[in-house]
Short mmCIF file of C-alpha atoms in Angstrom, two decimals:
data_model
loop_
_atom_site.label_atom_id
_atom_site.label_comp_id
_atom_site.label_asym_id
_atom_site.label_seq_id
_atom_site.Cartn_x
_atom_site.Cartn_y
_atom_site.Cartn_z
CA MET A 1 0.11 -16.27 31.82
CA SER A 2 -0.02 -13.73 29.15
CA GLU A 3 -2.10 -14.29 26.13
CA SER A 4 -0.31 -14.54 22.68
CA PRO A 5 -1.33 -11.84 20.29
CA ALA A 6 -3.90 -12.27 17.69
CA PRO A 7 -2.83 -12.77 14.09
CA HIS A 8 -2.51 -9.54 12.39
CA PRO A 9 -4.96 -9.30 9.48
CA ALA A 10 -2.19 -7.97 6.96
CA LEU A 11 0.23 -10.72 7.92
CA ILE A 12 -0.81 -13.70 5.97
CA ASN A 13 0.47 -17.31 6.30
CA TYR A 14 0.98 -17.86 2.60
CA PRO A 15 0.82 -21.54 1.27
CA ARG A 16 3.89 -23.39 1.19
CA GLN A 17 3.39 -24.49 -2.29
CA ALA A 18 3.43 -20.84 -3.43
CA THR A 19 6.82 -20.31 -2.13
CA PHE A 20 9.29 -18.80 -4.76
CA GLY A 21 12.30 -17.76 -2.60
CA ARG A 22 14.32 -16.22 -5.27
CA VAL A 23 16.70 -13.30 -4.53
CA LEU A 24 16.39 -10.46 -6.93
CA PRO A 25 19.57 -8.67 -7.99
CA LYS A 26 19.17 -4.98 -7.72
CA ASN A 27 20.68 -4.29 -11.19
CA LYS A 28 17.95 -6.40 -12.75
CA ILE A 29 15.38 -4.11 -11.22
CA TYR A 30 17.44 -1.19 -12.74
CA GLU A 31 17.60 -2.51 -16.25
CA HIS A 32 13.83 -3.21 -16.30
CA SER A 33 12.79 0.15 -14.95
CA GLY A 34 15.33 2.53 -16.28
CA ALA A 35 16.38 3.64 -12.91
CA ASN A 36 18.44 6.87 -12.87
CA THR A 37 21.61 7.57 -10.49
CA ARG A 38 19.44 8.86 -7.72
CA LEU A 39 17.24 5.95 -7.69
CA LYS A 40 20.21 3.63 -7.68
CA ASP A 41 21.73 5.29 -4.69
CA LEU A 42 18.67 4.85 -2.80
CA PHE A 43 18.58 1.22 -3.45
CA VAL A 44 22.12 1.02 -2.29
CA GLU A 45 21.50 3.04 0.86
CA GLN A 46 18.30 1.70 1.97
CA ILE A 47 17.77 -1.94 0.74
CA GLU A 48 19.86 -5.01 1.84
CA GLN A 49 18.00 -7.58 -0.13
CA ILE A 50 15.00 -8.18 -2.26
CA VAL A 51 13.41 -11.61 -2.28
CA TRP A 52 10.59 -12.78 -4.47
CA GLN A 53 9.08 -14.61 -1.70
CA TYR A 54 5.68 -16.10 -3.04
CA LYS A 55 4.15 -16.45 -6.45
CA LEU A 56 0.28 -16.64 -6.06
CA ALA A 57 -0.84 -18.00 -9.26
CA PRO A 58 -3.58 -20.64 -10.62
CA GLU A 59 -1.00 -23.34 -10.61
CA THR A 60 0.42 -22.64 -7.05
CA ILE A 61 -2.86 -21.84 -4.94
CA ASN A 62 -5.56 -23.15 -7.27
CA LEU A 63 -7.29 -19.93 -7.70
CA PRO A 64 -8.35 -18.82 -11.20
CA ALA A 65 -6.82 -15.68 -12.90
CA ARG A 66 -8.78 -12.76 -13.77
CA PRO A 67 -8.04 -9.68 -16.22
CA GLY A 68 -5.77 -7.35 -14.47
CA VAL A 69 -4.65 -10.09 -11.77
CA PRO A 70 -3.26 -13.00 -13.78
CA GLU A 71 -0.72 -13.36 -10.83
CA LEU A 72 0.01 -11.88 -7.54
CA GLN A 73 3.46 -11.67 -6.15
CA VAL A 74 4.80 -11.09 -2.52
CA PHE A 75 8.20 -9.44 -2.23
CA ARG A 76 10.05 -9.43 0.88
CA ILE A 77 12.46 -6.43 1.28
CA VAL A 78 15.08 -6.39 3.98
CA LEU A 79 16.20 -2.85 4.75
CA LYS A 80 19.35 -1.27 5.89
CA THR A 81 17.39 1.51 7.72
CA GLY A 82 13.91 1.75 8.92
CA GLU A 83 13.09 3.97 5.84
CA LEU A 84 12.23 2.90 2.35
CA SER A 85 11.45 5.69 -0.43
CA VAL A 86 8.11 5.37 -2.16
CA ASP A 87 10.36 6.11 -5.35
CA ALA A 88 12.09 2.88 -4.72
CA LEU A 89 8.87 0.80 -4.45
CA LYS A 90 7.64 2.51 -7.55
CA CYS A 91 10.81 1.45 -9.27
CA ILE A 92 10.19 -2.25 -8.41
CA ASP A 93 6.56 -2.08 -9.17
CA GLY A 94 7.43 -0.50 -12.58
CA ALA A 95 10.01 -3.41 -13.19
CA VAL A 96 7.49 -6.30 -12.55
CA GLN A 97 4.37 -6.68 -14.73
CA PHE A 98 2.08 -8.13 -11.92
CA PRO A 99 0.53 -6.75 -8.79
CA ILE A 100 2.82 -6.99 -5.76
CA VAL A 101 2.43 -6.93 -1.94
CA PHE A 102 5.59 -5.93 -0.24
CA GLU A 103 6.70 -7.11 3.24
CA LEU A 104 9.48 -4.88 4.47
CA GLU A 105 11.74 -6.15 7.22
CA TYR A 106 13.86 -4.16 9.70
CA GLY A 107 14.95 -4.45 13.31
CA GLY A 108 12.79 -7.41 14.12
CA LYS A 109 9.73 -5.86 12.56
CA ILE A 110 7.56 -6.13 9.39
CA LYS A 111 5.68 -3.56 7.57
CA VAL A 112 3.14 -4.55 4.88
CA ILE A 113 2.79 -2.20 1.95
CA ALA A 114 1.01 -2.20 -1.46
CA ALA A 115 -0.32 0.10 -4.14
CA HIS A 116 -3.52 -0.71 -6.27
CA LYS A 117 -1.97 -1.85 -9.59
CA ARG A 118 -3.98 -2.22 -12.68
CA PRO A 119 -3.63 -2.35 -16.38
CA SER A 120 -4.13 1.11 -18.17
CA GLU A 121 -7.44 1.21 -19.93
CA ALA A 122 -5.73 3.13 -22.80
CA ASP A 123 -2.80 0.59 -23.12
CA ALA A 124 -3.05 -2.82 -21.68
CA SER A 125 0.67 -3.33 -21.88
CA ARG A 126 1.29 -0.48 -19.33
CA TRP A 127 0.31 -0.53 -15.71
CA VAL A 128 -1.36 2.22 -13.56
CA LEU A 129 -0.19 2.55 -9.90
CA GLY A 130 -2.33 4.12 -7.33
CA ASP A 131 -1.31 5.48 -3.73
CA TYR A 132 0.50 3.00 -1.40
CA PHE A 133 -1.21 1.68 1.57
CA SER A 134 0.59 0.29 4.48
CA THR A 135 0.37 -1.10 8.00
CA ALA A 136 2.40 0.25 10.89
CA TRP A 137 5.49 -1.78 11.89
CA ILE A 138 4.55 -5.02 13.41
CA PRO A 139 6.66 -7.28 15.52
CA ALA A 140 8.08 -10.19 13.10
CA ASN A 141 7.01 -12.80 15.56
CA ASN A 142 3.46 -11.82 15.51
CA PRO A 143 1.15 -14.60 14.38
CA ARG A 144 0.09 -14.81 10.76
CA GLY A 145 -3.56 -15.30 9.80
CA ASP A 146 -5.04 -17.63 7.04
CA MET A 147 -5.40 -16.57 3.49
CA PRO A 148 -8.88 -14.88 2.79
CA VAL A 149 -11.49 -17.01 1.44
CA VAL A 150 -12.11 -15.81 -2.19
CA LEU A 151 -13.18 -17.07 -5.42
CA ASP A 152 -10.37 -15.78 -7.77
CA LEU A 153 -7.01 -13.96 -7.65
CA ALA A 154 -8.58 -10.50 -8.12
CA GLY A 155 -10.77 -11.05 -5.25
CA LEU A 156 -7.55 -12.16 -3.19
CA TYR A 157 -5.78 -8.99 -4.34
CA GLU A 158 -8.55 -6.77 -3.11
CA ALA A 159 -8.90 -8.62 0.20
CA LEU A 160 -5.23 -8.06 0.83
CA LEU A 161 -5.37 -4.50 -0.11
CA GLN A 162 -8.37 -3.77 1.96
CA ARG A 163 -6.55 -5.05 5.01
CA LEU A 164 -4.16 -2.04 4.68
CA ILE A 165 -6.60 0.58 4.23
CA PRO A 166 -7.64 2.50 7.27
CA LEU A 167 -11.26 2.71 6.56
CA PRO A 168 -14.01 0.30 7.19
CA LEU A 169 -15.63 -1.18 4.10
CA ARG A 170 -19.43 0.01 3.82
CA ASP A 171 -22.25 -2.26 3.09
CA HIS A 172 -22.33 -2.80 -0.63
CA GLU A 173 -19.40 -0.74 -1.37
CA SER A 174 -16.99 -1.79 -4.05
CA PHE A 175 -13.19 -1.96 -3.61
CA THR A 176 -12.83 0.75 -6.39
CA ALA A 177 -15.32 2.94 -4.41
CA LEU A 178 -13.36 2.36 -1.05
CA VAL A 179 -10.11 3.48 -2.71
CA GLU A 180 -11.92 6.51 -4.25
CA ARG A 181 -13.29 7.42 -0.85
CA LEU A 182 -9.84 7.06 0.74
CA GLU A 183 -8.39 9.51 -1.80
CA GLY A 184 -11.20 11.82 -1.02
CA VAL A 185 -10.17 11.53 2.64
CA LYS A 186 -6.77 12.45 1.94
CA ALA A 187 -7.72 15.44 -0.22
CA LYS A 188 -9.87 16.69 2.49
CA GLN A 189 -7.28 16.26 5.13
CA ARG A 190 -4.95 18.58 2.87
CA GLU A 191 -7.77 21.17 2.54
CA ILE A 192 -8.14 21.11 6.31
CA GLU A 193 -4.35 21.62 6.92
CA LYS A 194 -4.33 24.68 4.40
CA VAL A 195 -7.39 26.25 6.24
CA ARG A 196 -5.64 25.67 9.67
CA ALA A 197 -2.51 27.24 8.37
CA ARG A 198 -4.59 30.39 7.17
CA LEU A 199 -6.38 30.55 10.58
CA ALA A 200 -2.90 30.44 12.48
CA LYS A 201 -1.88 33.44 10.50
CA GLU A 202 -5.16 35.58 10.62
CA LYS A 203 -5.12 38.48 13.12
CA GLN A 204 -8.59 39.84 12.71
CA PHE A 205 -11.25 38.34 14.92
CA ASN A 206 -14.04 38.57 12.44
CA ARG A 207 -11.94 36.76 9.83
CA LYS A 208 -11.00 33.98 12.50
CA VAL A 209 -14.66 33.41 12.99
CA GLU A 210 -15.38 32.85 9.38
CA ILE A 211 -12.36 30.43 8.87
CA ASN A 212 -13.28 28.57 12.00
CA ALA A 213 -16.90 28.03 10.25
CA ILE A 214 -15.16 26.78 7.24
CA LEU A 215 -12.87 24.38 9.32
CA ARG A 216 -15.96 22.95 11.13
CA GLN A 217 -17.77 22.38 7.80
CA LEU A 218 -14.62 20.63 6.33
CA ASN A 219 -14.22 18.52 9.45
CA ASN A 220 -17.96 17.45 9.27
CA GLU A 221 -17.24 16.49 5.67
CA LEU A 222 -14.22 14.51 6.60
CA GLN A 223 -16.26 12.53 9.36
CA GLU A 224 -18.77 11.65 6.68
CA LEU A 225 -16.17 10.33 4.62
CA THR A 226 -14.59 8.14 7.24
CA VAL A 227 -17.70 6.37 8.79
#
């Protein structure tokens, strides 16, 4: 007998009392975000349906709100194709004034994706959106795990995002520091790609040796960031 798969850490069995289950018309998203024609076309081509699946708030899951995370929303997006433009996600995030975790559905699979979203320090009425983090595609029938044990909604939000970040959390490392380290990893990877491209074009042996030394140093620095 084959063993059933373990619960995926990013697939959460959200509490039934937090179920919202409201379909969001695409035109409402357009109105609130000021979407242009290209964005509207992306919604039509890529998105079948947007469902506001769960509302994680003090009154639904009995966790206190915190500045920056008064509520946390879970949106289910049923796709027409296996692709969803980041611009479409940004459009939805821009239309909803709360942090959101998205579950994309397509072809019997689920992908969990979210960006770190926080109020602007310069203007509390505006939200700042970081990079998106996501899982790979997961079978839709994969078991779901329990909600993280946390003290408040800000802790819940960080715990859910952390499960999407492909780096281990270091001892005593804050969530903000983890996100900054991930951004450093991405910057270092871009730098390495540029140096590799230079190496591929270089004809002189001496210059190849120099570029290889730079590449080794960059790879060492990347290794230090990822452990």
